[in-house]
CSV table of C-alpha atoms in Angstrom, one decimal:
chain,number,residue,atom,x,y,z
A,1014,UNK,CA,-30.9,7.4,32.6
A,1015,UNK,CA,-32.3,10.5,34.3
A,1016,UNK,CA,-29.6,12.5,36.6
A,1017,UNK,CA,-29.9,14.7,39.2
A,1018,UNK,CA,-27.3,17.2,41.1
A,1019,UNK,CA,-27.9,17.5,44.2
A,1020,UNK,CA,-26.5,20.8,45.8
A,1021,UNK,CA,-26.1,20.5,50.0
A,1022,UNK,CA,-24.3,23.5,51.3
A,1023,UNK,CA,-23.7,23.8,55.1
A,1024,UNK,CA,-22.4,26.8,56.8
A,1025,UNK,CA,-19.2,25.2,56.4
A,1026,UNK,CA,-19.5,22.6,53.8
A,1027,UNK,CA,-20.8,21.8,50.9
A,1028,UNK,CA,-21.9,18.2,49.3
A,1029,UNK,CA,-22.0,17.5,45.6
A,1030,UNK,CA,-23.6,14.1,44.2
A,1031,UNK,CA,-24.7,12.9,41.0
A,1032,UNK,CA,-27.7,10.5,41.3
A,1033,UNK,CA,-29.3,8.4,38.6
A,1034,UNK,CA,-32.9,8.3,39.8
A,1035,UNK,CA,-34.0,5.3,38.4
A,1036,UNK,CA,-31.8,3.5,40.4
A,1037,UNK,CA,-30.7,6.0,43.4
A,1038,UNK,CA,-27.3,4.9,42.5
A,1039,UNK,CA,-24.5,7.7,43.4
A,1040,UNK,CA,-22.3,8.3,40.1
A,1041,UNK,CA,-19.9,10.6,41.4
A,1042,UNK,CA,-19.8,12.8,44.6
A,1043,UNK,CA,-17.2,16.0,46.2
A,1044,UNK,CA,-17.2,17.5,49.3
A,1045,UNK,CA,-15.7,20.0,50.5
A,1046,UNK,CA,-15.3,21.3,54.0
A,1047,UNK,CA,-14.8,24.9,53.3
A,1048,UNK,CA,-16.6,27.8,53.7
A,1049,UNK,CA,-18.4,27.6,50.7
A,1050,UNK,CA,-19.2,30.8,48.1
A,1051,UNK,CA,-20.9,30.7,44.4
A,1052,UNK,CA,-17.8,30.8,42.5
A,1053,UNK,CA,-15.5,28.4,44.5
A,1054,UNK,CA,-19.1,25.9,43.9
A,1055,UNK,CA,-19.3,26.3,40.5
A,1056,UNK,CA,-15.7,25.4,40.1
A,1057,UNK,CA,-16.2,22.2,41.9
A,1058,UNK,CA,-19.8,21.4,40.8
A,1059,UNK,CA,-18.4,22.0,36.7
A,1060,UNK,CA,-15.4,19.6,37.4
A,1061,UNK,CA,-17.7,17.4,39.0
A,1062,UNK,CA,-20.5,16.8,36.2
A,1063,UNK,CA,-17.9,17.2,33.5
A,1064,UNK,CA,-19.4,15.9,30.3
A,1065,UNK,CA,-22.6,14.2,31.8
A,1066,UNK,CA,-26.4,15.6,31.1
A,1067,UNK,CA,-27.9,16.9,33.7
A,1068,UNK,CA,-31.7,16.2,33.7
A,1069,UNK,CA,-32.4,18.5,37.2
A,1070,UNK,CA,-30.5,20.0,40.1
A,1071,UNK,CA,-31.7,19.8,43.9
A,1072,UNK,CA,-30.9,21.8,46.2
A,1073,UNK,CA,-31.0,21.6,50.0
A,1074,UNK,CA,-32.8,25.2,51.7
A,1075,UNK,CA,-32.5,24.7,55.4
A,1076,UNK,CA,-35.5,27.0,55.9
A,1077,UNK,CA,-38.3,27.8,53.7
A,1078,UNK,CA,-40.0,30.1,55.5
A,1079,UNK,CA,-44.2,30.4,55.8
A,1080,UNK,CA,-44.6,29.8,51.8
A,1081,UNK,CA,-42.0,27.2,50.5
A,1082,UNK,CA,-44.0,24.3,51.9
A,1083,UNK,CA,-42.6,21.3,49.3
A,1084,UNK,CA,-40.1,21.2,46.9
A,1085,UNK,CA,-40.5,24.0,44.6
A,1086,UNK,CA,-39.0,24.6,41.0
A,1087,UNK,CA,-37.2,27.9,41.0
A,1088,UNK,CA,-38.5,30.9,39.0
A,1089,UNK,CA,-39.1,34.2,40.1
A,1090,UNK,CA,-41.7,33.6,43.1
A,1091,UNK,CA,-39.7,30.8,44.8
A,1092,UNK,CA,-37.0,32.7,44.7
A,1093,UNK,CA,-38.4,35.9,46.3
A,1094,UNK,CA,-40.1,33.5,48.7
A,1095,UNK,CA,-36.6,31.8,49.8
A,1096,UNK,CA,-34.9,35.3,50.2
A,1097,UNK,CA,-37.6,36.3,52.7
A,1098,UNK,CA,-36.6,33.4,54.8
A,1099,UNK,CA,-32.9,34.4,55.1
A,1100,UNK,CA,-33.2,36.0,58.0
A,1101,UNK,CA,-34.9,32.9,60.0
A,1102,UNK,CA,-31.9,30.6,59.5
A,1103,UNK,CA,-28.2,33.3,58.9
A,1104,UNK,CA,-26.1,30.7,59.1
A,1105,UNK,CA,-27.5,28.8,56.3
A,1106,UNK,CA,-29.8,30.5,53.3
A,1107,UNK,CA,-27.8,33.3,52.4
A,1108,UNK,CA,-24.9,31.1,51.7
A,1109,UNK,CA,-27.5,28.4,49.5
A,1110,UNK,CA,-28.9,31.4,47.6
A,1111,UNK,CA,-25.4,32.7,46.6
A,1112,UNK,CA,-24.7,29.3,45.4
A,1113,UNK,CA,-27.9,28.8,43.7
A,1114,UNK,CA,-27.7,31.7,41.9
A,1115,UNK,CA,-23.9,30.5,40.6
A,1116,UNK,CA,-25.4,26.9,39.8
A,1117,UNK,CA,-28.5,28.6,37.8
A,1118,UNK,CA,-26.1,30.6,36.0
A,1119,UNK,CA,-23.7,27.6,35.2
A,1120,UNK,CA,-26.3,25.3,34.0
A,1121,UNK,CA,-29.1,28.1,33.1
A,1122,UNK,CA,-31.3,25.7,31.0
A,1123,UNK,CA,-31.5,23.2,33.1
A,1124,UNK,CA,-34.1,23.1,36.1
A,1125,UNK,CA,-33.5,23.8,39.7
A,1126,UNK,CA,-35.4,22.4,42.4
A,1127,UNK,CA,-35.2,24.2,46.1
A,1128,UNK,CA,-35.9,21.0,48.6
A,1129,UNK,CA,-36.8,22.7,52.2
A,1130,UNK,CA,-35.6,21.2,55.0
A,1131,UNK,CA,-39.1,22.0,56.5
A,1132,UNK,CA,-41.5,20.5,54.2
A,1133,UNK,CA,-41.5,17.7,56.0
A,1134,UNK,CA,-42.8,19.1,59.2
A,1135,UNK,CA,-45.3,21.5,57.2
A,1136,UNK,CA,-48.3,20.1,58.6
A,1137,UNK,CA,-47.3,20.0,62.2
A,1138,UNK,CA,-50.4,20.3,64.6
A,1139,UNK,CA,-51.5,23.2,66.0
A,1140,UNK,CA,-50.7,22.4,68.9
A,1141,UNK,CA,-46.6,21.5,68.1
A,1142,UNK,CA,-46.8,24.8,65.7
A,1143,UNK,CA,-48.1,27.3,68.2
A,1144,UNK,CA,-45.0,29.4,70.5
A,1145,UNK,CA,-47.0,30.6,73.6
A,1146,UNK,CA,-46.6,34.2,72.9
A,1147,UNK,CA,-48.4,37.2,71.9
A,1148,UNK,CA,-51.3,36.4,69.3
A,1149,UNK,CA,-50.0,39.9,68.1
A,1150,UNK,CA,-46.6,38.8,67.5
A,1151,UNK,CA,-47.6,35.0,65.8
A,1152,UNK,CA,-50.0,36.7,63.0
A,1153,UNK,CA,-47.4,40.2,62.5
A,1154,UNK,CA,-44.2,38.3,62.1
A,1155,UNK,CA,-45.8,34.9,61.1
A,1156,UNK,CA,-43.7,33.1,64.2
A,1157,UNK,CA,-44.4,29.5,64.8
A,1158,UNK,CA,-42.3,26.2,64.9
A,1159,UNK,CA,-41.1,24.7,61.3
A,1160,UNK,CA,-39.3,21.8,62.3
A,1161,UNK,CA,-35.8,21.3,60.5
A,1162,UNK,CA,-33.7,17.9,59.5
A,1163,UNK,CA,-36.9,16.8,57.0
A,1164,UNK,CA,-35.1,15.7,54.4
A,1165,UNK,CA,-33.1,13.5,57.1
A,1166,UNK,CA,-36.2,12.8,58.7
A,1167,UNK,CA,-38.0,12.0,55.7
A,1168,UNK,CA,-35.3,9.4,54.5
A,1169,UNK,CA,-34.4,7.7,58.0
A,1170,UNK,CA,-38.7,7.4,58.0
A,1171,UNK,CA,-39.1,5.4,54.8
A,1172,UNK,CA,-35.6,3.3,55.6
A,1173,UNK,CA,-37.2,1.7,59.2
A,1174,UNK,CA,-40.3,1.6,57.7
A,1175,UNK,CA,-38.9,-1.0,55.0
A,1176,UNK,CA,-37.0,-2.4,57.9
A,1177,UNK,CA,-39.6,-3.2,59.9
A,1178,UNK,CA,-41.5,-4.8,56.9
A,1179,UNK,CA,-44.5,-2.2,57.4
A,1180,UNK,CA,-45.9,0.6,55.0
A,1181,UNK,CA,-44.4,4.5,56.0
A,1182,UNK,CA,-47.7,5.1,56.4
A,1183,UNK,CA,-48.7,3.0,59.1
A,1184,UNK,CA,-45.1,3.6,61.6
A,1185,UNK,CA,-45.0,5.5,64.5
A,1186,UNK,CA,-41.0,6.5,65.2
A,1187,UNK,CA,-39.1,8.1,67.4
A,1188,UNK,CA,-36.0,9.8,65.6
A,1189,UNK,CA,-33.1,11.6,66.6
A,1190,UNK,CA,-31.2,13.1,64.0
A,1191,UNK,CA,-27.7,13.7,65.4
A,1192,UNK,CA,-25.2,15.6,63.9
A,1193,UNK,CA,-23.5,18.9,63.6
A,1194,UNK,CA,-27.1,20.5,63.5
A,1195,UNK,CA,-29.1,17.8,66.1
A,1196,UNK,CA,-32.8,17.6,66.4
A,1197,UNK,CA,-35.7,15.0,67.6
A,1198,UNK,CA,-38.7,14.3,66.0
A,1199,UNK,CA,-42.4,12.2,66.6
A,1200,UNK,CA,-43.4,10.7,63.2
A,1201,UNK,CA,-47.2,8.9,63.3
A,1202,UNK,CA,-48.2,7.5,60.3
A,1203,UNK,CA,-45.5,8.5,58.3
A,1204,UNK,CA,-46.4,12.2,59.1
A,1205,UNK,CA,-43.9,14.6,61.5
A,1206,UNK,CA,-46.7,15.6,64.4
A,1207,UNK,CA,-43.6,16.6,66.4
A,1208,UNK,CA,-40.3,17.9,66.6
A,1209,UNK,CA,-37.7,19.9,68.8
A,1210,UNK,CA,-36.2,22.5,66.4
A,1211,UNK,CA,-38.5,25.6,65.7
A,1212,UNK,CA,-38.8,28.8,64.5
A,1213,UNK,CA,-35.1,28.3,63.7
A,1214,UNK,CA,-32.6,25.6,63.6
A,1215,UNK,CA,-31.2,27.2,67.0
A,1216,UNK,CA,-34.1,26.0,69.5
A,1217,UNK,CA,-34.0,22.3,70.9
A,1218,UNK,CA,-31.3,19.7,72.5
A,1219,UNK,CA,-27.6,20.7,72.7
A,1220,UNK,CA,-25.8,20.5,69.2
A,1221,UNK,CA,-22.2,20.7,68.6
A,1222,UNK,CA,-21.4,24.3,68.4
A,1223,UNK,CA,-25.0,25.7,68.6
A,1224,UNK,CA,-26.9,25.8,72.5
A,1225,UNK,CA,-30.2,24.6,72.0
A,1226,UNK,CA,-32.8,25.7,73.5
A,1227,UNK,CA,-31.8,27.9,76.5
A,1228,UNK,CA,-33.6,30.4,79.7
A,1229,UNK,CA,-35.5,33.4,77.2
A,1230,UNK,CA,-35.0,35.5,80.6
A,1231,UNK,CA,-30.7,34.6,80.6
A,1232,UNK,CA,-30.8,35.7,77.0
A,1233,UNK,CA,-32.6,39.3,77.7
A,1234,UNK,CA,-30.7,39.5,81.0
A,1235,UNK,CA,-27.1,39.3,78.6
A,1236,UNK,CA,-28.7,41.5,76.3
A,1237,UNK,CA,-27.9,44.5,78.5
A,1238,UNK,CA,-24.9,43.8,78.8
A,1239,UNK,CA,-23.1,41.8,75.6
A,1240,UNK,CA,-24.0,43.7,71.9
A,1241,UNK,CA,-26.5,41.3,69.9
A,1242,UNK,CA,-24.0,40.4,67.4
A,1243,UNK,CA,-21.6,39.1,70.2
A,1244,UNK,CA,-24.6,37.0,71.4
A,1245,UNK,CA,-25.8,35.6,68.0
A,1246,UNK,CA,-22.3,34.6,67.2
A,1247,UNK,CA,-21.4,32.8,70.9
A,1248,UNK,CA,-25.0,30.9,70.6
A,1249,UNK,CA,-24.5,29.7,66.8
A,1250,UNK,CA,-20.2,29.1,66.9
A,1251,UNK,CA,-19.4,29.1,70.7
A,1252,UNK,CA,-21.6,27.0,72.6
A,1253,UNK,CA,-23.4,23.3,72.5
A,1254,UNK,CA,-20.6,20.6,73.0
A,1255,UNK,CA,-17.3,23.2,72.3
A,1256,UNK,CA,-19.4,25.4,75.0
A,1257,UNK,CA,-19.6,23.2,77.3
A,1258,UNK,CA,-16.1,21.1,76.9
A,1259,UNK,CA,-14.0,24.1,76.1
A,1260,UNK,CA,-12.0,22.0,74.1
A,1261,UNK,CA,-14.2,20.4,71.0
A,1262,UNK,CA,-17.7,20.4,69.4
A,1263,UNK,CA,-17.1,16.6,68.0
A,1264,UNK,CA,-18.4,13.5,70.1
A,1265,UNK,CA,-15.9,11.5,68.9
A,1266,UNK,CA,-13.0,14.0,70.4
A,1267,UNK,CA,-15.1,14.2,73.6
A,1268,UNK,CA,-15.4,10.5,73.9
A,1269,UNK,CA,-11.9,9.9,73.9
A,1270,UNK,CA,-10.8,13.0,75.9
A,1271,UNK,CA,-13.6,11.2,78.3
A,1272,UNK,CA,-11.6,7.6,78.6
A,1273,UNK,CA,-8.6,10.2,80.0
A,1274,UNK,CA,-10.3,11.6,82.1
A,1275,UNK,CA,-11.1,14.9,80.7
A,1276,UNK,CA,-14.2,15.9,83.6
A,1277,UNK,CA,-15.2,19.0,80.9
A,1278,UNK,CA,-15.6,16.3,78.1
A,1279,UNK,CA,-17.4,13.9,80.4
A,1280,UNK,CA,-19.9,16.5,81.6
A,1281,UNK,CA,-20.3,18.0,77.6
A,1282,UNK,CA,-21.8,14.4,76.9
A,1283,UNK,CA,-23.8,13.6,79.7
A,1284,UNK,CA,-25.6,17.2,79.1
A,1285,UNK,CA,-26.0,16.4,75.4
A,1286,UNK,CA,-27.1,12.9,75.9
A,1287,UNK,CA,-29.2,13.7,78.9
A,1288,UNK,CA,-31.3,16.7,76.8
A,1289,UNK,CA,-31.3,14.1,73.8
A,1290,UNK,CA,-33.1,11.5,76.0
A,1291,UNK,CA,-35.5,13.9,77.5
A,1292,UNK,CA,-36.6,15.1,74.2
A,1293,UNK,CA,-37.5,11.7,72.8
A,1294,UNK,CA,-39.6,11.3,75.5
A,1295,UNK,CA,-41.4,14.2,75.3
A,1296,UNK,CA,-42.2,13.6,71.5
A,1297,UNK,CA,-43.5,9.8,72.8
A,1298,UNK,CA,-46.5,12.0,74.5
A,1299,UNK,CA,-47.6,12.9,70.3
A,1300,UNK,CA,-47.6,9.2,69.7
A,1301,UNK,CA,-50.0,6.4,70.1
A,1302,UNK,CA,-47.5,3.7,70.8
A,1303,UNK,CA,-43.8,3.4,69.5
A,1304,UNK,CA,-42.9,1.3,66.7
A,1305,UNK,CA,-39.3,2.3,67.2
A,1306,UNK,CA,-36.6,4.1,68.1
A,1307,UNK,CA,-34.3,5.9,65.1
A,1308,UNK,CA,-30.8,7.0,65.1
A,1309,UNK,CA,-29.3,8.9,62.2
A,1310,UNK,CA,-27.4,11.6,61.1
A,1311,UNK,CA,-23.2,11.8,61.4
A,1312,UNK,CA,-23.5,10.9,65.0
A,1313,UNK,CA,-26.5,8.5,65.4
A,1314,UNK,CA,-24.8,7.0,62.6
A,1315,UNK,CA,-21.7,6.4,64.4
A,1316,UNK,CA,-21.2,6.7,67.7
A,1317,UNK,CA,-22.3,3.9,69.9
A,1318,UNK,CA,-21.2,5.6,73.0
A,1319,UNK,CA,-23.7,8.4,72.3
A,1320,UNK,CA,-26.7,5.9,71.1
A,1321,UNK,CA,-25.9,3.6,74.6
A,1322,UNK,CA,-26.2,6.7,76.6
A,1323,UNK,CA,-29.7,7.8,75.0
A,1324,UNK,CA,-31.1,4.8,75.7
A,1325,UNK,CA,-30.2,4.2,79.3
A,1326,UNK,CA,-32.4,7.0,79.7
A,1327,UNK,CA,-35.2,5.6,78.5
A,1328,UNK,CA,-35.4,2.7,79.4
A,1329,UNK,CA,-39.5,3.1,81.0
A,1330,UNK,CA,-40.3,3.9,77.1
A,1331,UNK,CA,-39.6,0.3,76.7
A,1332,UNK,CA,-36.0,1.1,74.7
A,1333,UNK,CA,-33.6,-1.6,75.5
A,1334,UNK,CA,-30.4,-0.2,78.0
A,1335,UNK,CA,-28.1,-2.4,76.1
A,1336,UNK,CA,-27.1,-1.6,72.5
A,1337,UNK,CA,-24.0,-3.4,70.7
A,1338,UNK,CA,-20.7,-1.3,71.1
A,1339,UNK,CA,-19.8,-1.4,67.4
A,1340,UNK,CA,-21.1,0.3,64.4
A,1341,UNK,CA,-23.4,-1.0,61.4
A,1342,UNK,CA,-22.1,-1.1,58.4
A,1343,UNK,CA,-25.9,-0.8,56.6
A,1344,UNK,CA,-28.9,0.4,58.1
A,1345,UNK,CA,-30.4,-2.0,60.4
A,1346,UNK,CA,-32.0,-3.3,63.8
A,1347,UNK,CA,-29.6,-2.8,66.5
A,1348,UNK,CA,-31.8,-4.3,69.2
A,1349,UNK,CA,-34.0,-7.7,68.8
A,1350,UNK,CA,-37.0,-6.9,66.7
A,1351,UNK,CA,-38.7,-8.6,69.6
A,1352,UNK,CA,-37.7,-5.4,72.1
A,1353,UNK,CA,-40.7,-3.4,73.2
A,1354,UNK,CA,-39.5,-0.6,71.2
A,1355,UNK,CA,-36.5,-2.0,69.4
A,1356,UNK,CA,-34.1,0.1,68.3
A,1357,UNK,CA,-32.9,1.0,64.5
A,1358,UNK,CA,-29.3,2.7,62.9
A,1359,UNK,CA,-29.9,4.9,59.5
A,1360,UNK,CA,-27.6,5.8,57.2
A,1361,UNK,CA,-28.1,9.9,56.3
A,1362,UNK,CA,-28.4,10.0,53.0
A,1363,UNK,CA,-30.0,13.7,52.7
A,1364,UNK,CA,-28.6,13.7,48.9
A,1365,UNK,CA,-30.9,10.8,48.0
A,1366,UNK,CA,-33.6,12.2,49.4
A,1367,UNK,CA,-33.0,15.6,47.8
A,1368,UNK,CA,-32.8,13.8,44.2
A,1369,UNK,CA,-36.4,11.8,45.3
A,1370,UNK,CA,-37.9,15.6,46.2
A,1371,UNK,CA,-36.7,16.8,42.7
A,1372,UNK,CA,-37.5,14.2,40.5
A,1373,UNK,CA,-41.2,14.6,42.4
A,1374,UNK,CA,-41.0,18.2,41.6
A,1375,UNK,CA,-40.2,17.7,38.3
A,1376,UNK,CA,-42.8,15.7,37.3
A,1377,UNK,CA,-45.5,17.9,38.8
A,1378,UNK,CA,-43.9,20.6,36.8
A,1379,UNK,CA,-44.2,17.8,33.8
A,1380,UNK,CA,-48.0,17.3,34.4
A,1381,UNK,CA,-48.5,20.9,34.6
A,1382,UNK,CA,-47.6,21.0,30.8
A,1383,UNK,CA,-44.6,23.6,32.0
A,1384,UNK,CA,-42.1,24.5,29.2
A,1385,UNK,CA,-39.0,26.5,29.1
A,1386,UNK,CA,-36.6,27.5,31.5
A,1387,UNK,CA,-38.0,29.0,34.7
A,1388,UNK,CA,-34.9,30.2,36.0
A,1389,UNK,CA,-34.3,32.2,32.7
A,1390,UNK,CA,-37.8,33.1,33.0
A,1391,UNK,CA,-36.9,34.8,36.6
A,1392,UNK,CA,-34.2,36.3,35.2
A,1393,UNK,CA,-36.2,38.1,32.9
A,1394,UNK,CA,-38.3,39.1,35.9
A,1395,UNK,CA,-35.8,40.1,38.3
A,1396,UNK,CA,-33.9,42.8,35.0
């Protein structure tokens, strides 16, 4: 039996699970909902794994910058290469390095993987990669748009594909990943050729604490007048749902502050839902036809109110208006298969995709005829 960690730190979480490959059965999991740090995580992740051996460890790296295009073995290079992405996503790669670097030194011999949330979206066209700015700016700073949620994306893409009875390669999707973090993305063939998030996981639809994608000439405007910290800190903690609402970032809270008559909560979700539903049908213009529709993430996952909403919008895409008021309890069709585009519920299951990643890491690393311990080997480098 070969068994992966996975390692999936949020800026306010952190997800532990054990994963036999062979079978992509979970043998143990822990999360906790604090603000995570390297020593509280190897505390958690040594109780955790307790006497089992540990073939690899995966963990999530929201960005990976311009060089960490695919899951990537850690070792002195990758690691340099993930540090020069802090910057591009605060919130998140700072805090996955510190417990990285914990994990490495609590199971040294054993080989990390770094899984980027951008691989997926990689090999975005020019055309969804390119920021109309400065030609100066895109080749000194290396801007462009990375995409984010690929390891969701990549998951919730092989899922409908097997629920549709076709090949991943040969689907064309819709998919809105809906969660804390909430993004849209345009899969053909199997391949992201569009998606909302960019050059950080700040740009695109309304999330729950986080704005979206807002007027550049507001943001210069508050510049002169609010310091930068104050306005980093308002955009990341202070706005998107909880902005708008005043009152919560979760849909579910809003939703029932909504049935009694809260007008704030009401307006929070018609905002959210109406910027989800426009984004989905922008991404349709990437696509040659849509096989389907895709809900996932926390609240694609669950929240029916939210789903029913989206697709009211979009209805001239040829997604059914009606959608069942309850929730699956598996991944499945939650329209007729018959629908134009019918419409489909995933499960998130970010770990299991992080422990496919490594496991493909890992064997590259095997055919490579690697030895040793890289981490020990960057070790050595970094003394």
């Amino acid at each position: 039996m070969t068994v992966v960690l996975t390692v999936n730190p949020g800026s306010h979480s952190l997800k532990l699970h054990l994963i036999n490959t062979e079978t992509e059965e979970v043998l143990a999991s822990e999360t906790s909902n604090a603000v995570p740090d390297a020593k509280s995580a190897a505390s958690v992740i040594e109780e955790l794994i307790g006497d089992t051996t540990i073939s690899a460890v995966g963990h999530r790296l929201v960005h990976g910058g311009p060089h960490l295009r695919s899951p990537t073995v850690v070792d002195a290079s990758s690691l340099k290469r993930a540090q020069a992405a802090a910057d591009l996503a605060p919130q998140h790669v700072p805090v996955t390095l510190e417990i990285l670097n914990g994990a490495c030194d609590l199971l040294p011999d054993v080989p990390h993987v770094l899984c980027p949330d951008t691989a997926f979206h990689s090999d975005l066209p020019e055309v969804a990669a390119t920021y109309p700015i400065p030609a100066s700016w895109r080749e000194r700073f290396g801007i462009r748009r990375y995409g984010f949620h690929g390891l969701s994306y990549a998951w919730a893409t092989s899922r409908a594909a097997s629920l549709l009875g076709r090949q991943a390669t040969s689907v064309n999707l819709l998919l809105a990943h809906l969660g804390g973090g909430c993004s849209v993305c345009a899969v053909r063939d199997g391949c992201s050729v569009d998606t909302s998030m960019g050059f950080t996981p700040l740009e695109g639809v309304p999330m729950s604490t986080r704005s979206g994608s807002v007027d550049p000439g507001m943001l210069l405007w508050l510049l002169e007048r609010i310091p930068l910290e104050e306005v980093r800190d308002e955009l990341y903690h202070q706005s998107g749902l909880l902005g708008m609402s005043s009152n919560s970032g979760d849909t579910r809270d809003l939703v029932r502050a909504s049935a009694q008559g809260d007008a704030k909560a009401q307006l929070a979700l018609d905002v959210f839902t109406r910027r989800v539903s426009q984004a989905l049908a922008a991404m349709a213009v990437s696509l040659p036809r849509v096989d389907a529709l895709v809900f996932t993430g926390e609240i694609g996952w669950d929240q029916p109110e939210v789903r029913q909403a989206i697709c009211q919008d979009l209805g001239r895409l040829g997604v059914p208006a009606t959608l069942p008021s309850g929730n699956p309890t598996t991944d499945s069709l939650l329209s007729s298969r018959f629908a134009p585009v019918p419409v489909l519920a995933v499960q998130p299951r970010e770990e299991l995709q992080i422990a496919r990643e490594t496991a493909m890491a890992m064997r590259g690393r095997v055919n490579a005829g690697q030895q040793g311990s890289p981490y020990q080997e960057a070790k050595t480098d970094n003394d």
